[in-house]
Amino acid sequence: MFVKTKKTKEAITGYVFLLPNIIGFITFVLLPVLISLFLSFTSYDLFGDTDSVAEFMKKYFIGFKNIYKLLFQFDADGYATSNILCFWNYLGDKCLWYFLGNTLYFMLMIPIGMAVSLALALAMNQKLKGIVVFRTIYFLPVISSMVACAILWRWIYNPEYGLLNGILQILGVAKENLPQWLSSTLWAKPAIMLMLIWKSAGYNMLLYLAALQGINQELYEAGDVDGATSFDKFWNITLPMLRPVNFFIIIMSIIGGLQMFGEIYVMTGGGPGDSTTTIVYYIYQNAFVWFRMGYAAALSWVLFVMIFSATWIQWKYLGQKFEI
Amino acid sequence: MAEYYKSLKTQEILKKIFSYLFLIAGSILMLAPIVWTISTSLKEEGSTQTLPPEWTPRVMLRVMYNGKLLQVMQSKSTGEIYLLIKKEKEGYTVRKIKSQLNVSYFSLIRETEKMEFRLVKDKSRSLGKTYLIIQDFETTDSRAISIAQLDELKSLTGGIPDKFTVLTVKPLPVFELDNETVSDPLDLKPKKVMWFRWRNYKEAWGVAPFGRMYINSIMVSLAITFGVLFTSSLAAYSFARINFPGRDKLFLLYLGTMMIPFPVTMIPTFIIIEKLGWMDTFYALIVPGLFSTYGVFMLRQFFMTIPKELEEAAIIDGCSRFGIYWRIFLPLSLPALATLGIFTFIGTYNDFMGPLIYLKTESKYTLPVGLSYFQGQYHSQTAYMMAASMIVLAPMIIVYVFGQRFFVRGIVMTGLKG
């Protein structure tokens, strides 16, 4: 009897401790997830209040139509994308597939950024003096506001008077050959990628540095005894030992990369000609510009499926292989 | 063998030199955008658009001569300084300045609403005479700078002149001039002097309510930070140390939702906020931000590492659960709490989407969304834009530079545990 009351008391204490968090968790995480799932089967538009659930269902419930539209047949009511003549013309919401392509293009920066960060971390791992100064400088963009950084880079990319084209001109690039950066469909994506590499290099560098410092020095000493060259040691000791942190960075970068929004909003507004519109930007437009809440919810679940499968595949094939 | 070690040592030194060069080059690339922003923010609007890019803010020098405002030009080939008298088709009529002006040092002595007075030293003369530069903000040409010899001014006005005395004193020419000649316009370029236009900051601050935005941003960020620390640590303690039915399943649910991207919950949260009547209020920003599943996860992992014996001893001493949480777990996990706090603060201070969706009134804007709005209105005024960006960036940079140890430790900790 005593034991039981003690257990109950313990359980009550547990729930009480959990209470402040779980209220929020239910209201702002769990409930929204369920509502979102429900909304993706409706054509809810935020206007027109209904009195009862039945009335709501009658007015807005459209079943799998959103998903069907999205995957098989979508007429972009009034919203014209650029003339994309490609296979995705036959794949439902052309915009979605095109914007997915944009998002994947942006993700090309992940390996480039990782290489930059790793190179920096390797240089910093040489037990140099003044490392704090370098660390501070490289990490500075990470803590900076994305909006401010985007504005600052817009000025750098200014085709006429920006810093970048100024430097290119000094280097001898003819005026008519200068890239138009953010106002060119060809260069807008690389421009945003460069800015994001600048912004995130410091973060990944720190992760790499911590991992490098965690590698057992005896491994290198053993390598020296066996007469290994620097390259051998890098290839056969450093890289394998960095697998866990590589894995972490790849997963986090892909999850983050699939959700790009703020930088796009401030730097290009999705343009020119939709060439920098990402999936989340498209969801934002659907929900808060055109008020197609139901369709936007369906899109967001498509995004969830993508993120989930990307993570799952990596976990399954990379994570297990590297015994994480 | 000795030689082998010697070569090994040279190799080490070479490696270090190479690393330094690489890191320095990288640092220059990292800092260039920020330095460029600061430089642009101190330029006059008219001189932001220069080719090739100029790193130091400079203005074109104009001087008062015989009651007229004249532009100072420099010859590209000889470097001689001219006063531009007249622009004509066949060439510019100029007068060479015999004694060259080499302005090097500025110090602000007085600033009024309409005028700014700066002391300037002329280094080219052995005596290093001091001049007074007056910038008149009211004239249509804001570059109007007149130079008068201070020694003579002093004798005329008896001390540092104020606005009115300067205006009544006829500005004196400070150089000897040659006779008029005609010069090739292509050979001439405007002579520029370094001039930091700090007023850009003042004016940018004046056109948008940045003071208000600072208060909003800091208020919202602090509220969320302390809220997250409180709710997360309580829940984390419960998950880590208290036995209750369904605990592990609930924790799995928490972990599972961390995978869900924010756009999924964004739309329903918007609807919930709307139904609660919180649109355009700070509740819309603060309340949903108070509950971090990530914070719970991170703190739980940290709490698990605290030895159980401490807790058992406290229970024997009759300490309550809350007492244990408050007196043992919180003090012991200060580093973890600091990390979570710092990252929550940075995240909310820089958050853009929330304020963008929920706020409508300008006086409620936080810094990022205010800056974005500012950009929409003043995008053609580059100097203002850059000053505004610096206003937003500066506090975080300053806090970071002084407290960077905490930031770095936090990154490493979250990276390895997350």
XYZ file of C-alpha atoms in Angstrom:
742
model
C 0.000 0.000 0.000
C 2.736 2.371 1.018
C 4.729 1.497 -2.072
C 1.764 2.165 -4.300
C 1.015 5.611 -2.905
C 4.664 6.480 -3.178
C 4.601 5.460 -6.812
C 1.469 7.467 -7.494
C 2.972 10.466 -5.759
C 6.093 10.091 -7.849
C 4.045 9.864 -11.030
C 2.055 12.963 -10.103
C 5.282 14.861 -9.439
C 6.540 13.733 -12.833
C 3.464 15.014 -14.616
C 3.494 18.289 -12.692
C 7.087 18.893 -13.748
C 6.137 18.120 -17.299
C 3.013 20.260 -17.277
C 4.355 23.679 -18.388
C 6.159 22.122 -21.313
C 3.544 19.635 -22.324
C 0.786 22.241 -22.527
C 2.855 24.083 -25.077
C 3.903 20.878 -26.756
C 0.299 19.858 -27.278
C -0.928 23.304 -28.340
C 1.906 24.359 -30.594
C 3.415 21.107 -31.813
C 1.081 18.139 -31.582
C -2.194 19.918 -32.308
C -0.745 21.829 -35.295
C 0.615 18.598 -36.724
C -2.833 17.010 -36.530
C -4.570 20.119 -37.863
C -2.060 20.329 -40.681
C -2.724 16.734 -41.601
C -6.438 17.462 -41.619
C -6.053 20.733 -43.537
C -4.217 18.983 -46.325
C -7.512 17.306 -47.183
C -9.382 20.619 -47.377
C -9.445 23.744 -49.475
C -9.459 26.006 -46.424
C -8.680 29.617 -47.260
C -8.702 31.332 -43.828
C -11.750 33.414 -44.706
C -15.410 32.446 -44.355
C -15.954 31.185 -40.804
C -18.227 28.216 -40.358
C -20.323 27.498 -37.279
C -20.080 23.750 -37.020
C -17.704 21.024 -37.947
C -20.260 19.558 -40.324
C -20.614 22.832 -42.139
C -16.847 23.184 -42.343
C -16.532 19.723 -43.776
C -19.246 20.403 -46.318
C -17.647 23.647 -47.399
C -13.988 22.749 -47.462
C -13.411 19.003 -47.359
C -12.085 17.814 -50.695
C -10.481 14.515 -49.772
C -7.369 13.603 -51.707
C -7.838 16.320 -54.300
C -4.866 18.364 -53.056
C -2.565 15.413 -53.256
C -4.011 14.454 -56.624
C -3.581 17.977 -57.951
C -0.089 18.083 -56.602
C 1.006 14.821 -58.091
C -1.011 14.454 -61.271
C -2.954 17.454 -62.431
C -2.530 21.003 -61.365
C -3.667 24.031 -63.205
C -1.699 26.913 -61.836
C -4.734 29.182 -61.559
C -3.382 32.536 -62.534
C 0.107 31.697 -61.443
C 2.402 31.278 -64.387
C 5.855 29.890 -63.955
C 8.576 30.441 -66.473
C 8.304 28.361 -69.617
C 9.779 25.138 -68.471
C 9.573 22.549 -71.163
C 10.652 19.437 -69.399
C 9.348 16.154 -68.196
C 7.928 17.683 -65.066
C 5.332 19.383 -67.276
C 3.526 16.078 -67.036
C 3.958 15.685 -63.312
C 1.117 17.544 -61.674
C 2.130 20.774 -59.937
C 4.836 21.985 -62.275
C 5.808 24.680 -59.825
C 6.455 22.157 -57.084
C 8.755 20.032 -59.200
C 10.549 23.031 -60.566
C 11.022 24.463 -57.072
C 12.156 21.088 -55.808
C 14.775 21.241 -58.550
C 15.838 24.689 -57.293
C 16.057 23.410 -53.740
C 18.179 20.437 -54.800
C 20.418 22.751 -56.829
C 20.977 24.844 -53.707
C 22.068 21.717 -51.884
C 25.085 21.398 -54.142
C 26.642 23.879 -51.748
C 26.673 21.297 -48.948
C 29.735 19.339 -50.205
C 31.497 22.571 -51.230
C 30.819 24.151 -47.860
C 31.952 21.019 -46.049
C 35.227 20.966 -47.982
C 35.849 24.625 -47.117
C 35.061 24.040 -43.454
C 37.250 20.965 -43.274
C 40.179 22.791 -44.886
C 39.821 25.613 -42.367
C 39.575 23.178 -39.463
C 42.671 21.292 -40.622
C 44.614 24.549 -40.798
C 43.399 25.574 -37.360
C 44.347 22.220 -35.917
C 48.063 22.936 -36.456
C 48.400 24.247 -32.868
C 48.862 27.794 -34.048
C 48.982 30.910 -31.933
C 46.144 33.391 -32.225
C 43.620 30.705 -32.995
C 40.998 32.535 -30.940
C 41.176 35.477 -33.344
C 40.610 33.265 -36.380
C 37.856 31.355 -34.648
C 36.105 34.595 -33.756
C 36.335 35.904 -37.314
C 35.108 32.719 -38.976
C 32.243 32.307 -36.573
C 31.056 35.906 -36.869
C 28.654 35.355 -39.809
C 27.030 32.414 -38.004
C 25.607 34.560 -35.221
C 24.635 37.390 -37.569
C 21.063 38.060 -38.543
C 20.148 36.390 -41.824
C 18.182 39.427 -42.964
C 21.103 41.785 -42.354
C 23.500 39.392 -44.113
C 21.148 39.081 -47.064
C 20.930 42.859 -47.404
C 24.678 43.196 -47.134
C 25.251 40.599 -49.842
C 22.666 42.161 -52.104
C 24.857 45.249 -52.126
C 27.946 43.164 -52.825
C 26.136 41.544 -55.758
C 24.945 44.870 -57.167
C 25.719 44.430 -60.896
C 26.936 47.986 -61.434
C 28.597 49.175 -58.253
C 28.831 46.066 -56.097
C 32.097 44.950 -54.582
C 32.201 41.648 -56.441
C 31.800 43.045 -59.932
C 34.200 45.853 -59.029
C 36.845 43.293 -58.153
C 36.060 41.229 -61.258
C 36.542 44.353 -63.346
C 39.897 45.034 -61.728
C 40.825 41.435 -62.536
C 40.097 42.197 -66.167
C 36.618 40.855 -66.815
C 35.047 42.905 -69.591
C 32.097 45.013 -68.555
C 29.629 43.229 -70.822
C 30.704 39.838 -69.472
C 30.090 40.706 -65.821
C 27.490 38.430 -64.234
C 24.260 40.154 -63.267
C 24.185 38.005 -60.095
C 20.823 38.267 -58.356
C 19.041 39.604 -61.417
C 20.184 36.788 -63.675
C 18.457 33.430 -63.756
C 21.819 31.776 -64.314
C 23.781 33.404 -61.487
C 21.166 34.012 -58.782
C 21.446 30.518 -57.343
C 25.263 30.394 -57.195
C 25.201 33.870 -55.643
C 22.911 32.750 -52.828
C 24.968 29.599 -52.369
C 28.179 31.587 -52.009
C 26.534 33.767 -49.393
C 25.295 30.743 -47.455
C 28.710 29.077 -47.549
C 30.166 32.300 -46.143
C 27.530 32.289 -43.427
C 27.792 28.669 -42.342
C 31.485 27.847 -42.884
C 32.392 28.837 -39.321
C 29.795 26.596 -37.739
C 30.857 23.437 -39.540
C 34.501 24.379 -39.050
C 34.017 24.321 -35.284
C 32.360 20.919 -35.442
C 35.247 19.576 -37.512
C 37.804 21.164 -35.220
C 36.252 19.530 -32.172
C 36.259 16.183 -33.956
C 39.873 16.603 -35.098
C 40.968 17.387 -31.566
C 39.203 14.264 -30.395
C 41.277 11.954 -32.628
C 43.714 9.863 -30.658
C 47.251 11.102 -31.388
C 48.598 7.571 -31.020
C 47.038 6.706 -34.356
C 49.206 9.290 -36.066
C 52.276 8.185 -34.154
C 51.644 4.629 -35.292
C 51.352 5.962 -38.831
C 54.700 7.748 -38.472
C 56.344 4.537 -37.344
C 54.987 2.785 -40.423
C 56.408 5.560 -42.596
C 53.055 6.991 -43.696
C 53.054 10.271 -45.613
C 50.892 13.206 -44.577
C 48.429 12.324 -47.298
C 48.278 8.691 -46.161
C 47.570 9.807 -42.630
C 44.862 12.195 -43.796
C 43.222 9.619 -46.034
C 43.479 6.601 -43.748
C 43.232 8.125 -40.276
C 41.704 11.604 -40.313
C 38.911 11.069 -42.827
C 37.645 7.783 -41.334
C 37.727 9.309 -37.850
C 35.641 12.240 -39.098
C 32.807 10.047 -40.340
C 30.474 10.656 -37.403
C 30.798 14.423 -37.670
C 30.455 14.256 -41.467
C 27.289 12.279 -40.997
C 25.933 14.818 -38.510
C 26.760 17.775 -40.768
C 25.233 16.147 -43.856
C 21.982 15.319 -42.082
C 21.661 18.748 -40.500
C 22.563 20.512 -43.763
C 20.010 18.572 -45.770
C 17.280 19.192 -43.214
C 18.207 22.890 -43.174
C 18.676 23.085 -46.941
C 15.214 21.696 -47.653
C 13.784 24.480 -45.477
C 15.503 27.533 -46.989
C 13.326 30.598 -46.742
C 14.550 33.829 -45.103
C 17.531 34.401 -47.370
C 15.361 33.875 -50.451
C 12.682 36.222 -49.172
C 15.103 39.080 -48.567
C 17.597 38.565 -51.373
C 15.517 37.734 -54.433
C 11.888 37.259 -53.446
C 12.049 33.976 -55.347
C 13.048 35.688 -58.577
C 14.187 36.352 -61.177
C 11.518 34.334 -62.975
C 11.055 31.898 -60.056
C 14.646 30.733 -60.463
C 15.366 30.923 -56.729
C 11.977 29.922 -55.342
C 12.401 27.054 -52.904
C 9.752 24.685 -51.614
C 9.281 26.531 -48.340
C 9.045 29.842 -50.170
C 6.366 28.294 -52.378
C 4.517 27.031 -49.283
C 4.757 30.508 -47.771
C 3.332 32.061 -50.943
C 0.501 29.558 -51.096
C -0.425 30.041 -47.453
C 0.108 33.722 -46.802
C -0.006 35.399 -50.199
C -2.718 33.425 -51.992
C -4.307 32.054 -48.783
C -4.502 28.507 -50.138
C -4.043 27.092 -46.637
C -5.221 23.606 -47.524
C -2.937 23.257 -50.496
C -0.016 24.720 -48.560
C -0.576 22.153 -45.802
C -0.511 19.361 -48.381
C 2.726 20.769 -49.778
C 4.274 20.902 -46.332
C 3.545 17.206 -45.860
C 5.232 16.452 -49.148
C 8.230 18.321 -47.758
C 8.022 16.278 -44.568
C 8.045 13.049 -46.540
C 11.117 14.259 -48.417
C 13.012 15.239 -45.266
C 12.013 12.059 -43.539
C 13.074 9.826 -46.402
C 16.341 11.720 -46.912
C 17.196 11.287 -43.246
C 16.015 7.702 -43.148
C 18.048 6.691 -46.185
C 21.154 8.259 -44.720
C 20.538 6.640 -41.379
C 19.970 3.279 -42.956
C 22.846 3.260 -45.410
C 25.434 5.663 -44.055
C 24.689 5.547 -40.343
C 24.813 1.770 -40.081
C 27.870 1.494 -42.225
C 29.718 3.886 -39.961
C 28.298 2.308 -36.827
C 26.679 5.387 -35.443
C 68.332 9.846 -38.202
C 69.044 13.331 -36.971
C 68.574 14.620 -40.483
C 65.279 12.800 -40.718
C 64.011 14.629 -37.645
C 65.392 17.892 -38.958
C 63.460 17.518 -42.200
C 60.424 16.580 -40.181
C 60.805 19.811 -38.258
C 61.122 21.915 -41.407
C 58.058 20.175 -42.689
C 56.191 21.132 -39.523
C 57.251 24.764 -39.845
C 56.266 24.875 -43.514
C 52.924 23.372 -42.616
C 52.366 26.038 -39.996
C 53.317 28.871 -42.338
C 51.010 27.499 -44.990
C 48.200 27.160 -42.457
C 48.677 30.743 -41.334
C 48.582 32.049 -44.888
C 45.475 30.014 -45.629
C 43.711 31.169 -42.477
C 44.648 34.800 -43.036
C 43.418 34.701 -46.630
C 40.218 33.072 -45.400
C 39.785 35.704 -42.684
C 40.104 38.472 -45.244
C 37.382 36.841 -47.346
C 35.187 36.375 -44.278
C 35.600 39.932 -43.061
C 35.475 41.674 -46.435
C 31.667 41.798 -46.634
C 31.400 43.234 -43.128
C 34.172 45.791 -43.645
C 32.612 46.737 -46.968
C 29.284 47.272 -45.199
C 30.836 49.472 -42.518
C 32.711 51.434 -45.163
C 29.583 51.962 -47.261
C 27.587 52.944 -44.199
C 29.977 55.853 -43.617
C 29.923 57.121 -47.174
C 27.922 59.928 -48.573
C 25.061 58.666 -50.730
C 26.670 60.322 -53.758
C 29.940 58.491 -53.309
C 28.630 54.967 -52.659
C 28.603 54.255 -56.366
C 32.229 54.263 -57.394
C 34.205 52.225 -59.842
C 36.581 50.701 -58.908
C 35.209 50.057 -55.397
C 36.600 52.333 -52.706
C 37.242 50.968 -49.245
C 37.651 54.280 -47.456
C 34.705 56.664 -47.335
C 35.791 59.805 -49.163
C 34.125 62.960 -50.393
C 35.002 65.290 -53.214
C 36.800 68.337 -51.921
C 35.366 71.717 -52.722
C 36.639 74.986 -51.419
C 35.374 78.526 -51.117
C 37.339 80.876 -53.285
C 36.331 84.495 -53.731
C 32.849 83.694 -52.570
C 32.422 80.818 -55.028
C 32.366 77.125 -54.315
C 34.923 75.447 -56.538
C 35.859 71.849 -57.074
C 39.409 70.727 -56.413
C 40.810 68.517 -59.166
C 43.915 66.403 -59.412
C 45.889 65.633 -62.541
C 46.145 61.928 -63.190
C 49.522 62.233 -64.900
C 51.396 64.696 -62.706
C 49.433 64.576 -59.463
C 49.222 68.359 -59.357
C 46.244 69.956 -57.700
C 44.001 72.393 -59.565
C 41.035 74.510 -58.780
C 38.300 74.007 -61.383
C 37.103 77.429 -62.511
C 34.931 76.633 -65.498
C 33.880 73.600 -67.508
C 33.980 74.161 -71.251
C 33.809 72.026 -74.330
C 37.377 72.524 -75.396
C 38.715 71.856 -71.908
C 38.465 72.790 -68.282
C 39.670 76.182 -67.167
C 41.751 75.551 -64.086
C 44.189 77.295 -61.770
C 46.998 75.307 -60.338
C 47.348 75.340 -56.573
C 50.962 76.147 -55.803
C 51.029 75.034 -52.222
C 49.557 71.567 -52.092
C 46.872 70.625 -49.687
C 47.416 67.353 -47.883
C 44.591 66.901 -45.502
C 45.123 64.097 -43.075
C 43.519 64.526 -39.726
C 39.956 65.189 -38.785
C 38.413 65.893 -35.450
C 34.907 66.963 -34.831
C 34.720 70.056 -32.704
C 31.155 71.067 -32.984
C 27.986 69.878 -34.585
C 24.711 71.685 -34.874
C 21.525 70.753 -36.680
C 22.705 72.384 -39.854
C 26.476 72.448 -39.701
C 29.451 70.422 -38.727
C 32.872 71.842 -37.824
C 35.993 69.800 -38.120
C 39.619 70.564 -37.499
C 42.014 69.566 -40.241
C 45.756 69.457 -40.232
C 47.715 70.126 -43.349
C 50.684 67.792 -43.205
C 52.425 69.032 -46.326
C 53.554 72.220 -44.666
C 56.350 71.973 -42.206
C 54.439 73.991 -39.657
C 51.419 71.696 -39.885
C 48.850 74.454 -39.962
C 45.347 73.703 -38.791
C 42.274 74.514 -40.788
C 38.635 74.472 -40.035
C 36.318 72.585 -42.327
C 32.691 73.518 -42.269
C 30.122 71.244 -43.765
C 26.788 72.841 -44.370
C 23.983 70.286 -44.437
C 21.441 72.771 -45.694
C 22.968 73.615 -49.013
C 21.687 71.533 -51.852
C 25.185 70.261 -52.412
C 25.997 68.520 -49.180
C 29.660 68.292 -50.138
C 30.126 71.978 -49.557
C 33.272 72.294 -47.560
C 34.910 75.592 -46.986
C 38.299 75.966 -45.486
C 39.530 78.887 -43.482
C 42.759 79.382 -41.722
C 42.064 78.819 -38.096
C 44.782 81.089 -36.779
C 43.303 83.991 -38.627
C 39.788 83.015 -37.698
C 40.778 82.903 -34.071
C 42.214 86.359 -34.229
C 39.015 87.552 -35.802
C 36.575 85.825 -33.496
C 38.650 85.263 -30.379
C 38.535 81.509 -29.959
C 36.745 78.606 -31.564
C 34.062 80.103 -33.725
C 30.433 79.242 -33.361
C 28.021 78.991 -36.214
C 27.201 82.665 -36.472
C 30.677 84.068 -36.274
C 31.843 81.694 -38.957
C 29.067 82.716 -41.230
C 29.935 86.357 -40.823
C 33.629 85.812 -41.388
C 34.483 85.707 -45.044
C 36.167 82.365 -45.720
C 39.817 82.861 -46.551
C 41.673 81.114 -49.314
C 44.379 78.900 -47.950
C 46.501 78.509 -51.018
C 48.313 80.456 -53.648
C 47.095 80.022 -57.189
C 48.705 80.175 -60.633
C 47.106 81.918 -63.575
C 44.222 80.352 -65.444
C 45.080 77.587 -67.880
C 43.038 75.184 -69.967
C 43.450 71.536 -69.152
C 42.378 68.244 -70.689
C 39.271 66.998 -68.818
C 40.365 63.404 -69.242
C 43.516 64.088 -67.258
C 41.613 65.510 -64.299
C 39.876 63.662 -61.533
C 38.145 65.120 -58.486
C 40.371 65.391 -55.435
C 38.877 63.444 -52.563
C 39.384 63.566 -48.820
C 38.563 60.944 -46.244
C 35.308 61.752 -44.549
C 33.316 59.451 -42.283
C 29.721 60.406 -42.497
C 28.536 59.251 -39.063
C 25.342 61.118 -39.668
C 24.135 58.185 -41.791
C 23.598 56.249 -38.579
C 21.799 59.132 -36.964
C 19.608 59.633 -39.987
C 18.865 55.927 -40.528
C 17.976 55.729 -36.839
C 15.694 58.700 -37.373
C 13.720 57.397 -40.359
C 12.832 54.024 -38.839
C 12.007 53.351 -35.172
C 15.118 51.308 -34.445
C 15.054 52.198 -30.752
C 11.592 50.725 -30.459
C 12.665 47.660 -32.471
C 15.642 47.057 -30.186
C 13.340 47.061 -27.182
C 10.874 44.745 -28.954
C 13.560 42.326 -30.081
C 15.315 42.154 -26.735
C 12.064 41.865 -24.822
C 10.748 39.022 -26.988
C 14.105 37.224 -27.050
C 14.616 37.445 -23.289
C 11.076 36.282 -22.550
C 11.464 33.289 -24.849
C 14.945 32.455 -23.573
C 13.956 32.359 -19.908
C 10.693 30.630 -20.749
C 12.472 27.919 -22.710
C 15.051 27.431 -19.953
C 12.314 27.064 -17.353
C 9.901 24.756 -19.200
C 12.643 22.664 -20.813
C 14.632 22.091 -17.658
C 11.544 21.091 -15.668
C 10.434 18.657 -18.349
C 13.971 17.394 -18.860
C 14.336 16.664 -15.153
C 11.056 14.799 -15.195
C 12.117 12.740 -18.219
C 15.565 12.073 -16.810
C 14.827 11.184 -13.194
C 11.191 10.694 -12.320
C 9.380 7.442 -13.004
C 5.893 7.822 -14.319
C 3.772 5.695 -16.607
C 4.236 6.360 -20.308
C 7.420 8.327 -19.779
C 9.511 6.694 -22.451
C 6.734 6.684 -25.022
C 6.120 10.357 -24.403
C 9.809 11.088 -24.792
C 9.850 9.208 -28.090
C 6.927 11.358 -29.232
C 8.973 14.445 -28.348
C 11.902 13.137 -30.345
C 9.668 12.230 -33.267
C 8.245 15.722 -33.584
C 11.741 17.170 -33.829
C 11.876 15.666 -37.305
C 8.858 17.607 -38.499
C 9.844 20.651 -40.554
C 8.524 24.014 -39.421
C 6.344 24.650 -42.507
C 4.084 21.788 -41.411
C 3.202 23.438 -38.119
C 3.470 26.992 -39.458
C 0.025 27.122 -41.052
C -2.010 25.571 -38.201
C -0.080 27.651 -35.654
C -1.044 30.717 -37.639
C -4.696 29.649 -37.511
C -4.498 28.871 -33.776
C -2.933 32.267 -33.080
C -5.627 33.907 -35.150
C -8.422 32.110 -33.286
C -6.825 33.064 -29.965
C -6.924 36.686 -31.105
C -3.183 37.124 -30.759
C -2.510 38.467 -34.244
C -0.253 41.502 -34.190
C 0.673 41.010 -30.525
C 3.871 39.814 -28.874
C 1.983 36.789 -27.509
C 2.017 35.403 -31.051
C 5.819 35.489 -31.023
C 6.525 34.596 -27.410
C 4.037 31.895 -26.427
C 4.715 29.363 -29.226
C 8.430 29.920 -28.702
C 8.370 28.969 -25.022
C 8.290 25.227 -25.590
C 11.360 23.804 -27.178
C 11.409 20.059 -27.768
C 15.047 20.400 -28.692
C 15.777 22.061 -25.349
C 14.094 19.214 -23.488
C 16.123 16.667 -25.402
C 19.431 18.468 -24.873
C 18.936 19.094 -21.148
C 17.685 15.579 -20.534
C 20.874 14.196 -22.042
C 22.866 16.475 -19.756
C 20.833 15.630 -16.633
C 21.390 11.927 -17.264
C 25.109 12.456 -16.653
C 24.599 13.877 -13.151
C 25.383 11.152 -10.566
C 22.348 9.574 -8.898
C 24.070 9.487 -5.493
C 23.748 13.252 -5.165
C 20.038 12.980 -5.597
C 19.633 10.050 -3.225
C 21.562 11.879 -0.526
C 19.276 14.863 -0.949
C 16.162 12.682 -0.698
C 17.442 11.196 2.566
C 17.942 14.727 3.830
C 14.277 15.317 3.120
C 14.685 17.478 0.046
C 11.637 17.712 -2.208
C 11.735 16.949 -5.927
C 11.555 20.624 -6.746
C 14.310 21.284 -4.228
C 16.536 18.722 -5.931
C 15.807 20.247 -9.330
C 16.375 23.782 -8.079
C 19.334 23.285 -5.741
C 21.234 20.447 -7.405
C 20.380 19.997 -11.064
C 20.144 23.607 -12.148
C 23.432 24.742 -10.536
C 25.251 21.671 -11.834
C 24.072 22.156 -15.391
C 24.822 25.852 -15.742
C 27.044 25.293 -18.819
C 24.286 23.403 -20.614
C 21.719 25.992 -19.595
C 24.000 28.812 -20.787
C 24.389 27.077 -24.147
C 20.695 26.497 -24.606
C 20.007 30.066 -23.479
C 22.524 31.605 -25.858
C 21.280 29.683 -28.854
C 17.658 30.339 -28.055
C 18.473 34.014 -27.719
C 20.356 34.185 -31.021
C 17.634 32.205 -32.753
C 14.820 34.446 -31.578
C 16.780 37.684 -31.975
C 17.428 36.760 -35.612
C 14.058 35.094 -36.245
C 12.412 36.493 -39.315
C 9.478 34.330 -40.315
C 7.459 34.570 -37.082
C 7.417 38.369 -36.899
C 6.886 38.526 -40.667
C 3.709 36.471 -40.476
C 2.241 37.745 -37.223
C 3.113 41.430 -36.932
C 1.339 44.157 -38.839
C 1.957 47.347 -36.844
C 5.273 49.036 -37.459
C 5.788 49.938 -33.807
C 5.736 46.239 -32.904
C 8.342 45.142 -35.435
C 11.404 43.302 -34.241
C 14.772 44.131 -35.776
C 14.938 41.601 -38.657
C 11.450 42.274 -39.955
C 11.907 46.015 -39.385
C 15.113 45.880 -41.383
C 13.382 44.009 -44.179
C 10.656 46.672 -44.187
C 13.311 49.402 -44.171
C 14.898 47.738 -47.184
C 11.610 47.879 -49.028
C 11.441 51.630 -48.524
C 15.027 52.798 -48.774
C 16.573 50.204 -51.081
C 17.921 52.914 -53.352
C 19.783 54.623 -50.513
C 22.666 52.276 -50.069
C 24.461 54.173 -47.325
C 21.332 54.186 -45.167
C 20.712 50.513 -45.877
C 24.195 49.592 -44.754
C 23.967 51.781 -41.659
C 20.654 50.107 -40.778
C 22.183 46.652 -41.283
C 25.045 47.565 -38.986
C 22.583 48.838 -36.378
C 21.009 45.368 -36.399
C 24.286 43.427 -36.527
C 26.402 45.424 -34.087
C 24.919 44.393 -30.696
C 25.147 40.687 -31.500
C 28.703 41.069 -32.794
C 29.802 42.942 -29.675
C 28.197 40.429 -27.330
C 29.731 37.614 -29.345
C 33.254 39.007 -29.411
C 33.257 39.379 -25.630
C 31.487 36.139 -24.798
C 32.758 33.962 -27.612
C 34.003 31.220 -25.293
C 30.406 30.384 -24.358
C 29.294 30.404 -27.978
C 32.046 28.091 -29.109
C 31.635 25.672 -26.237
C 27.933 25.593 -26.963
C 28.405 24.719 -30.626
C 30.784 21.910 -29.839
C 28.492 20.546 -27.164
C 25.308 20.627 -29.251
C 27.141 19.308 -32.273
C 28.463 16.291 -30.510
C 25.364 15.494 -28.520
C 22.659 16.418 -30.974
